[in-house]
Amino acid sequence: DAGVIQSPRHEVTEMGQEVTLRCKPISGHNSLFWYRQTMMRGLELLIYFNNNVPIDDSGMPEDRFSAKMPNASFSTLKIQPSEPRDSAVYFCASSFSNQPQHFGDGTRLSIL
Amino acid sequence: GENVEQHPSTLSVQEGDSAVIKCTYSDSASNYFPWYKQELGKRPQLIIDIRSNVGEKKDQRIAVTLNKTAKHFSLHITETQPEDSAVYFCAASEAGTASKLTFGTGTRLQVTL
């Protein structure tokens, strides 16, 4: 049974470049969450979707960040333009109804 | 919004001893409290959770207690083993798991031989 699949696992890019992170939730799950993890700020919820609809994006740091969920099996988190302070591990998680959230393996992003 | 505080930030115990991690939350509407374990370089993994209609839940060496009046909950690990070494996060959520999880800042547990 495949878990939450994220790609890429690692991304190194120069500041100013566009970064796109991808997530495939567990089949049948109807909620999807994007988190950012840093040493300084811990694990922060950026945005979450329910049935492909964004419910709460209050954690998105600024307009440079955007997220989409065009269908039940795919979501993207985009940063444009990227900055060094965006360097972090980005996790995607999914859940079904009232069940626990399951995390993907994360994308380690480094902005030079 | 919800605020979750977690203590201690680091905890070192000898193998076989017990470990206790405590969390407090601010929103009395919170009704779901999961605990996640994160090993170095890995993803957070759910180890146990509790809902607000229950005061205690146990799964082998792991137990969680909840005091809704005081708005705090705790993770108890008994007979600790080296493989229990990891960072543990508590979290709180309203309206079940489809809603926002607010995480604590994590506790780094080190089990020494």
CSV table of N, CA, C and O in Angstrom, one decimal, chain A residues 5-110:
chain,number,residue,atom,x,y,z
A,5,ILE,N,3.2,10.2,-1.5
A,5,ILE,CA,4.4,10.3,-2.3
A,5,ILE,C,4.7,11.7,-2.6
A,5,ILE,O,3.9,12.4,-3.2
A,6,GLN,N,5.9,12.1,-2.3
A,6,GLN,CA,6.4,13.5,-2.6
A,6,GLN,C,7.6,13.5,-3.6
A,6,GLN,O,8.4,12.6,-3.5
A,7,SER,N,7.6,14.5,-4.4
A,7,SER,CA,8.8,14.7,-5.3
A,7,SER,C,9.0,16.1,-5.5
A,7,SER,O,8.1,17.0,-5.4
A,8,PRO,N,10.3,16.5,-5.7
A,8,PRO,CA,11.5,15.7,-5.5
A,8,PRO,C,11.8,15.4,-4.1
A,8,PRO,O,11.2,16.1,-3.2
A,9,ARG,N,12.7,14.6,-3.8
A,9,ARG,CA,13.1,14.4,-2.4
A,9,ARG,C,14.1,15.5,-1.9
A,9,ARG,O,14.1,15.9,-0.8
A,10,HIS,N,14.9,15.9,-2.9
A,10,HIS,CA,15.8,17.0,-2.6
A,10,HIS,C,15.8,18.0,-3.7
A,10,HIS,O,15.6,17.6,-4.9
A,11,GLU,N,15.9,19.3,-3.4
A,11,GLU,CA,15.9,20.3,-4.4
A,11,GLU,C,16.9,21.4,-4.0
A,11,GLU,O,16.8,21.9,-2.9
A,12,VAL,N,17.9,21.6,-4.9
A,12,VAL,CA,18.8,22.7,-4.6
A,12,VAL,C,18.7,23.7,-5.8
A,12,VAL,O,18.8,23.3,-6.9
A,13,THR,N,18.4,25.0,-5.5
A,13,THR,CA,18.3,25.9,-6.6
A,13,THR,C,18.7,27.3,-6.1
A,13,THR,O,18.9,27.5,-4.9
A,14,GLU,N,18.9,28.2,-7.1
A,14,GLU,CA,19.4,29.5,-6.7
A,14,GLU,C,18.2,30.4,-6.4
A,14,GLU,O,17.1,30.2,-7.0
A,15,MET,N,18.4,31.4,-5.6
A,15,MET,CA,17.4,32.3,-5.2
A,15,MET,C,16.8,33.0,-6.5
A,15,MET,O,17.6,33.2,-7.4
A,16,GLY,N,15.5,33.2,-6.5
A,16,GLY,CA,14.9,33.9,-7.6
A,16,GLY,C,14.3,32.9,-8.6
A,16,GLY,O,13.4,33.2,-9.3
A,17,GLN,N,14.7,31.6,-8.4
A,17,GLN,CA,14.1,30.6,-9.3
A,17,GLN,C,12.7,30.1,-8.8
A,17,GLN,O,12.4,30.2,-7.6
A,18,GLU,N,11.9,29.6,-9.7
A,18,GLU,CA,10.7,29.0,-9.3
A,18,GLU,C,10.9,27.6,-8.8
A,18,GLU,O,11.6,26.8,-9.4
A,19,VAL,N,10.2,27.2,-7.7
A,19,VAL,CA,10.3,25.9,-7.2
A,19,VAL,C,8.9,25.3,-7.2
A,19,VAL,O,7.9,25.9,-6.7
A,20,THR,N,8.8,24.0,-7.6
A,20,THR,CA,7.5,23.3,-7.5
A,20,THR,C,7.7,22.0,-6.8
A,20,THR,O,8.5,21.2,-7.3
A,21,LEU,N,6.9,21.8,-5.8
A,21,LEU,CA,6.9,20.6,-5.0
A,21,LEU,C,5.6,19.9,-5.3
A,21,LEU,O,4.6,20.5,-5.4
A,22,ARG,N,5.7,18.5,-5.3
A,22,ARG,CA,4.6,17.7,-5.8
A,22,ARG,C,4.2,16.7,-4.7
A,22,ARG,O,5.1,16.2,-4.0
A,23,CYS,N,2.9,16.4,-4.7
A,23,CYS,CA,2.4,15.4,-3.7
A,23,CYS,C,1.3,14.6,-4.2
A,23,CYS,O,0.4,15.1,-4.9
A,24,LYS,N,1.4,13.3,-4.0
A,24,LYS,CA,0.3,12.4,-4.4
A,24,LYS,C,-0.2,11.8,-3.1
A,24,LYS,O,0.5,11.1,-2.4
A,25,PRO,N,-1.4,12.1,-2.7
A,25,PRO,CA,-1.9,11.6,-1.4
A,25,PRO,C,-2.3,10.1,-1.5
A,25,PRO,O,-2.3,9.5,-2.6
A,26,ILE,N,-2.5,9.5,-0.4
A,26,ILE,CA,-2.9,8.1,-0.3
A,26,ILE,C,-4.3,8.0,-1.0
A,26,ILE,O,-5.2,8.9,-0.8
A,27,SER,N,-4.4,7.0,-1.9
A,27,SER,CA,-5.7,6.9,-2.6
A,27,SER,C,-6.9,6.7,-1.7
A,27,SER,O,-6.8,6.0,-0.7
A,28,GLY,N,-7.9,7.5,-2.0
A,28,GLY,CA,-9.1,7.5,-1.1
A,28,GLY,C,-9.1,8.5,0.0
A,28,GLY,O,-10.2,8.8,0.5
A,29,HIS,N,-8.0,9.1,0.2
A,29,HIS,CA,-8.0,10.2,1.2
A,29,HIS,C,-8.6,11.5,0.6
A,29,HIS,O,-8.3,11.8,-0.5
A,30,ASN,N,-9.3,12.2,1.5
A,30,ASN,CA,-10.0,13.4,0.9
A,30,ASN,C,-9.5,14.7,1.5
A,30,ASN,O,-10.0,15.8,1.2
A,31,SER,N,-8.5,14.6,2.4
A,31,SER,CA,-7.9,15.9,3.0
A,31,SER,C,-6.4,15.8,2.7
A,31,SER,O,-5.7,14.7,2.8
A,32,LEU,N,-5.8,17.0,2.3
A,32,LEU,CA,-4.4,17.1,2.1
A,32,LEU,C,-3.8,18.3,2.7
A,32,LEU,O,-4.4,19.4,2.7
A,33,PHE,N,-2.6,18.1,3.3
A,33,PHE,CA,-2.0,19.2,4.1
A,33,PHE,C,-0.6,19.4,3.6
A,33,PHE,O,0.1,18.5,3.4
A,34,TRP,N,-0.2,20.7,3.6
A,34,TRP,CA,1.2,21.0,3.3
A,34,TRP,C,1.8,21.6,4.6
A,34,TRP,O,1.2,22.6,5.2
A,35,TYR,N,3.0,21.1,5.0
A,35,TYR,CA,3.7,21.6,6.2
A,35,TYR,C,5.1,22.0,5.8
A,35,TYR,O,5.7,21.5,4.9
A,36,ARG,N,5.6,22.9,6.6
A,36,ARG,CA,7.0,23.3,6.5
A,36,ARG,C,7.7,23.0,7.8
A,36,ARG,O,7.2,23.4,8.9
A,37,GLN,N,8.9,22.5,7.8
A,37,GLN,CA,9.6,22.2,9.0
A,37,GLN,C,11.0,22.8,9.0
A,37,GLN,O,11.8,22.6,8.1
A,38,THR,N,11.3,23.6,10.0
A,38,THR,CA,12.6,24.3,10.2
A,38,THR,C,13.0,24.1,11.6
A,38,THR,O,12.1,23.9,12.5
A,39,MET,N,14.3,24.3,11.9
A,39,MET,CA,14.7,24.2,13.3
A,39,MET,C,14.1,25.4,14.1
A,39,MET,O,13.8,25.2,15.3
A,40,MET,N,14.1,26.5,13.5
A,40,MET,CA,13.6,27.7,14.2
A,40,MET,C,12.1,27.7,14.5
A,40,MET,O,11.7,28.1,15.6
A,41,ARG,N,11.3,27.3,13.5
A,41,ARG,CA,9.9,27.4,13.6
A,41,ARG,C,9.1,26.1,13.8
A,41,ARG,O,7.9,26.1,14.0
A,42,GLY,N,9.9,25.0,13.8
A,42,GLY,CA,9.2,23.7,14.0
A,42,GLY,C,8.4,23.3,12.8
A,42,GLY,O,8.7,23.6,11.7
A,43,LEU,N,7.3,22.6,13.1
A,43,LEU,CA,6.4,22.1,12.0
A,43,LEU,C,5.2,23.0,11.9
A,43,LEU,O,4.4,23.1,12.8
A,44,GLU,N,5.1,23.7,10.8
A,44,GLU,CA,4.0,24.6,10.6
A,44,GLU,C,3.1,24.2,9.5
A,44,GLU,O,3.6,23.8,8.4
A,45,LEU,N,1.8,24.3,9.7
A,45,LEU,CA,0.8,24.0,8.6
A,45,LEU,C,0.8,25.2,7.7
A,45,LEU,O,0.5,26.4,8.1
A,46,LEU,N,1.0,25.0,6.4
A,46,LEU,CA,0.9,26.1,5.4
A,46,LEU,C,-0.5,26.2,4.9
A,46,LEU,O,-1.1,27.3,4.8
A,47,ILE,N,-1.1,25.1,4.4
A,47,ILE,CA,-2.4,25.1,3.8
A,47,ILE,C,-3.0,23.7,3.8
A,47,ILE,O,-2.2,22.8,3.9
A,48,TYR,N,-4.3,23.6,3.9
A,48,TYR,CA,-4.9,22.3,3.7
A,48,TYR,C,-6.1,22.4,2.8
A,48,TYR,O,-6.8,23.4,2.8
A,49,PHE,N,-6.4,21.2,2.2
A,49,PHE,CA,-7.5,21.1,1.2
A,49,PHE,C,-8.4,20.0,1.8
A,49,PHE,O,-8.0,19.0,2.3
A,50,ASN,N,-9.7,20.2,1.5
A,50,ASN,CA,-10.7,19.1,1.8
A,50,ASN,C,-11.5,18.9,0.5
A,50,ASN,O,-12.0,19.9,0.0
A,51,ASN,N,-11.5,17.7,0.0
A,51,ASN,CA,-12.1,17.4,-1.3
A,51,ASN,C,-11.7,18.4,-2.4
A,51,ASN,O,-12.5,18.9,-3.1
A,52,ASN,N,-10.4,18.6,-2.4
A,52,ASN,CA,-9.7,19.4,-3.4
A,52,ASN,C,-9.9,20.9,-3.3
A,52,ASN,O,-9.4,21.6,-4.1
A,53,VAL,N,-10.6,21.3,-2.3
A,53,VAL,CA,-10.9,22.7,-2.1
A,53,VAL,C,-10.0,23.3,-1.0
A,53,VAL,O,-10.0,22.7,0.1
A,54,PRO,N,-9.3,24.4,-1.2
A,54,PRO,CA,-8.5,25.0,-0.1
A,54,PRO,C,-9.4,25.5,1.0
A,54,PRO,O,-10.3,26.3,0.8
A,55,ILE,N,-9.1,25.0,2.2
A,55,ILE,CA,-10.0,25.4,3.3
A,55,ILE,C,-9.3,26.5,4.2
A,55,ILE,O,-10.0,27.4,4.7
A,56,ASP,N,-8.0,26.4,4.4
A,56,ASP,CA,-7.3,27.3,5.3
A,56,ASP,C,-5.9,27.5,4.7
A,56,ASP,O,-5.1,26.6,4.8
A,57,ASP,N,-5.6,28.7,4.3
A,57,ASP,CA,-4.3,29.0,3.8
A,57,ASP,C,-3.6,30.1,4.6
A,57,ASP,O,-2.7,30.8,4.2
A,58,SER,N,-4.1,30.2,5.9
A,58,SER,CA,-3.6,31.3,6.7
A,58,SER,C,-2.1,31.1,7.1
A,58,SER,O,-1.4,32.0,7.5
A,59,GLY,N,-1.6,29.9,6.9
A,59,GLY,CA,-0.2,29.6,7.2
A,59,GLY,C,0.8,29.9,6.1
A,59,GLY,O,2.0,29.8,6.2
A,60,MET,N,0.2,30.2,4.9
A,60,MET,CA,1.1,30.5,3.8
A,60,MET,C,1.8,31.8,4.0
A,60,MET,O,1.2,32.8,4.3
A,61,PRO,N,3.2,31.7,4.0
A,61,PRO,CA,4.0,32.9,4.5
A,61,PRO,C,3.7,34.2,3.7
A,61,PRO,O,3.6,35.2,4.3
A,62,GLU,N,3.6,34.1,2.4
A,62,GLU,CA,3.4,35.3,1.6
A,62,GLU,C,3.0,35.0,0.2
A,62,GLU,O,2.9,33.8,-0.1
A,63,ASP,N,2.8,36.0,-0.6
A,63,ASP,CA,2.2,35.8,-1.9
A,63,ASP,C,3.2,35.0,-2.8
A,63,ASP,O,2.8,34.5,-3.9
A,64,ARG,N,4.4,34.8,-2.4
A,64,ARG,CA,5.3,34.0,-3.2
A,64,ARG,C,5.0,32.6,-3.2
A,64,ARG,O,5.4,31.8,-4.1
A,65,PHE,N,4.2,32.2,-2.2
A,65,PHE,CA,3.8,30.8,-2.1
A,65,PHE,C,2.4,30.6,-2.6
A,65,PHE,O,1.5,31.4,-2.3
A,66,SER,N,2.2,29.5,-3.4
A,66,SER,CA,0.8,29.2,-3.9
A,66,SER,C,0.7,27.6,-3.9
A,66,SER,O,1.7,26.9,-4.0
A,67,ALA,N,-0.5,27.2,-3.7
A,67,ALA,CA,-0.8,25.7,-3.7
A,67,ALA,C,-2.0,25.4,-4.5
A,67,ALA,O,-3.0,26.2,-4.5
A,68,LYS,N,-2.0,24.3,-5.2
A,68,LYS,CA,-3.1,23.9,-6.0
A,68,LYS,C,-3.4,22.4,-5.8
A,68,LYS,O,-2.5,21.6,-5.4
A,69,MET,N,-4.6,22.0,-6.0
A,69,MET,CA,-5.0,20.6,-5.9
A,69,MET,C,-6.0,20.4,-7.1
A,69,MET,O,-7.2,20.5,-6.8
A,70,PRO,N,-5.5,20.2,-8.3
A,70,PRO,CA,-6.4,20.1,-9.4
A,70,PRO,C,-7.3,18.8,-9.4
A,70,PRO,O,-8.4,18.8,-10.0
A,71,ASN,N,-6.9,17.8,-8.7
A,71,ASN,CA,-7.7,16.6,-8.6
A,71,ASN,C,-7.4,15.9,-7.3
A,71,ASN,O,-6.5,16.3,-6.6
A,72,ALA,N,-8.1,14.8,-7.0
A,72,ALA,CA,-8.0,14.1,-5.7
A,72,ALA,C,-6.6,13.4,-5.5
A,72,ALA,O,-6.3,13.0,-4.4
A,73,SER,N,-5.8,13.3,-6.6
A,73,SER,CA,-4.6,12.5,-6.5
A,73,SER,C,-3.4,13.3,-6.7
A,73,SER,O,-2.3,12.7,-6.9
A,74,PHE,N,-3.5,14.6,-6.7
A,74,PHE,CA,-2.3,15.4,-7.0
A,74,PHE,C,-2.4,16.8,-6.4
A,74,PHE,O,-3.4,17.5,-6.5
A,75,SER,N,-1.3,17.3,-5.9
A,75,SER,CA,-1.2,18.7,-5.4
A,75,SER,C,0.2,19.2,-5.6
A,75,SER,O,1.2,18.5,-5.6
A,76,THR,N,0.3,20.5,-5.8
A,76,THR,CA,1.5,21.2,-5.9
A,76,THR,C,1.6,22.4,-5.0
A,76,THR,O,0.6,23.0,-4.6
A,77,LEU,N,2.9,22.6,-4.5
A,77,LEU,CA,3.2,23.8,-3.7
A,77,LEU,C,4.3,24.5,-4.5
A,77,LEU,O,5.3,23.9,-4.8
A,78,LYS,N,4.0,25.8,-4.9
A,78,LYS,CA,4.9,26.5,-5.7
A,78,LYS,C,5.5,27.7,-5.0
A,78,LYS,O,4.7,28.4,-4.2
A,79,ILE,N,6.8,28.0,-5.1
A,79,ILE,CA,7.4,29.2,-4.6
A,79,ILE,C,8.0,30.0,-5.7
A,79,ILE,O,8.8,29.4,-6.5
A,80,GLN,N,7.6,31.2,-5.9
A,80,GLN,CA,8.1,32.0,-7.0
A,80,GLN,C,8.0,33.5,-6.6
A,80,GLN,O,6.9,34.0,-6.4
A,81,PRO,N,9.1,34.2,-6.5
A,81,PRO,CA,10.5,33.7,-6.6
A,81,PRO,C,11.0,33.1,-5.3
A,81,PRO,O,10.5,33.6,-4.2
A,82,SER,N,11.9,32.2,-5.3
A,82,SER,CA,12.4,31.6,-4.1
A,82,SER,C,13.4,32.4,-3.4
A,82,SER,O,14.1,33.2,-4.1
A,83,GLU,N,13.5,32.3,-2.1
A,83,GLU,CA,14.5,33.1,-1.3
A,83,GLU,C,15.2,32.1,-0.4
A,83,GLU,O,14.7,31.1,0.0
A,84,PRO,N,16.5,32.4,0.1
A,84,PRO,CA,17.2,31.5,1.0
A,84,PRO,C,16.4,31.2,2.2
A,84,PRO,O,16.5,30.0,2.7
A,85,ARG,N,15.6,32.1,2.7
A,85,ARG,CA,14.8,31.8,3.9
A,85,ARG,C,13.7,30.8,3.7
A,85,ARG,O,13.1,30.3,4.7
A,86,ASP,N,13.5,30.4,2.5
A,86,ASP,CA,12.5,29.4,2.2
A,86,ASP,C,13.1,28.0,2.4
A,86,ASP,O,12.4,27.0,2.3
A,87,SER,N,14.4,27.9,2.6
A,87,SER,CA,15.0,26.6,2.8
A,87,SER,C,14.5,25.9,4.0
A,87,SER,O,14.4,26.5,5.1
A,88,ALA,N,14.0,24.7,3.8
A,88,ALA,CA,13.3,23.9,4.8
A,88,ALA,C,13.0,22.5,4.3
A,88,ALA,O,13.3,22.2,3.1
A,89,VAL,N,12.4,21.7,5.2
A,89,VAL,CA,11.8,20.4,4.7
A,89,VAL,C,10.3,20.7,4.6
A,89,VAL,O,9.7,21.1,5.5
A,90,TYR,N,9.8,20.4,3.4
A,90,TYR,CA,8.3,20.5,3.2
A,90,TYR,C,7.7,19.1,3.2
A,90,TYR,O,8.1,18.3,2.4
A,91,PHE,N,6.7,19.0,4.0
A,91,PHE,CA,6.0,17.7,4.1
A,91,PHE,C,4.6,17.9,3.6
A,91,PHE,O,3.9,18.9,3.8
A,92,CYS,N,4.1,16.8,2.9
A,92,CYS,CA,2.7,16.7,2.6
A,92,CYS,C,2.1,15.6,3.4
A,92,CYS,O,2.8,14.6,3.7
A,93,ALA,N,0.9,15.8,3.8
A,93,ALA,CA,0.2,14.7,4.6
A,93,ALA,C,-1.2,14.6,4.0
A,93,ALA,O,-1.8,15.5,3.5
A,94,SER,N,-1.8,13.4,4.2
A,94,SER,CA,-3.2,13.2,3.8
A,94,SER,C,-4.0,12.4,4.8
A,94,SER,O,-3.4,11.7,5.7
A,95,SER,N,-5.3,12.5,4.8
A,95,SER,CA,-6.1,11.8,5.7
A,95,SER,C,-7.5,11.5,5.1
A,95,SER,O,-7.8,12.2,4.1
A,96,PHE,N,-8.2,10.6,5.7
A,96,PHE,CA,-9.6,10.3,5.2
A,96,PHE,C,-10.5,10.6,6.4
A,96,PHE,O,-10.4,10.0,7.4
A,97,SER,N,-11.5,11.5,6.1
A,97,SER,CA,-12.5,11.7,7.1
A,97,SER,C,-12.0,12.0,8.5
A,97,SER,O,-11.2,12.9,8.7
A,98,ASN,N,-12.3,11.2,9.4
A,98,ASN,CA,-11.8,11.4,10.8
A,98,ASN,C,-10.6,10.6,11.2
A,98,ASN,O,-10.3,10.5,12.4
A,99,GLN,N,-9.9,10.2,10.2
A,99,GLN,CA,-8.7,9.3,10.5
A,99,GLN,C,-7.4,10.1,10.6
A,99,GLN,O,-7.4,11.3,10.2
A,100,PRO,N,-6.4,9.6,11.2
A,100,PRO,CA,-5.1,10.3,11.4
A,100,PRO,C,-4.5,10.7,10.1
A,100,PRO,O,-4.7,10.1,9.0
A,101,GLN,N,-3.7,11.8,10.2
A,101,GLN,CA,-2.9,12.2,9.0
A,101,GLN,C,-1.6,11.3,8.9
A,101,GLN,O,-1.0,11.0,9.8
A,102,HIS,N,-1.3,11.0,7.6
A,102,HIS,CA,-0.2,10.3,7.2
A,102,HIS,C,0.8,11.2,6.4
A,102,HIS,O,0.3,11.8,5.5
A,103,PHE,N,2.0,11.2,6.8
A,103,PHE,CA,3.0,12.1,6.2
A,103,PHE,C,3.8,11.4,5.1
A,103,PHE,O,4.1,10.2,5.2
A,104,GLY,N,4.1,12.2,4.1
A,104,GLY,CA,5.1,11.8,3.1
A,104,GLY,C,6.5,11.9,3.6
A,104,GLY,O,6.7,12.3,4.7
A,105,ASP,N,7.5,11.5,2.8
A,105,ASP,CA,8.9,11.5,3.2
A,105,ASP,C,9.5,12.9,3.1
A,105,ASP,O,10.6,13.1,3.6
A,106,GLY,N,8.8,13.9,2.6
A,106,GLY,CA,9.3,15.3,2.6
A,106,GLY,C,10.1,15.6,1.4
A,106,GLY,O,10.7,14.7,0.7
A,107,THR,N,10.2,16.9,1.1
A,107,THR,CA,11.2,17.5,0.2
A,107,THR,C,12.1,18.4,0.9
A,107,THR,O,11.7,19.3,1.6
A,108,ARG,N,13.4,18.1,0.8
A,108,ARG,CA,14.4,19.0,1.5
A,108,ARG,C,14.8,20.0,0.5
A,108,ARG,O,15.4,19.7,-0.5
A,109,LEU,N,14.4,21.3,0.7
A,109,LEU,CA,14.6,22.4,-0.2
A,109,LEU,C,15.8,23.3,0.3
A,109,LEU,O,15.7,23.7,1.5
A,110,SER,N,16.7,23.5,-0.6
A,110,SER,CA,17.8,24.4,-0.3
A,110,SER,C,17.9,25.5,-1.3
A,110,SER,O,18.0,25.2,-2.5
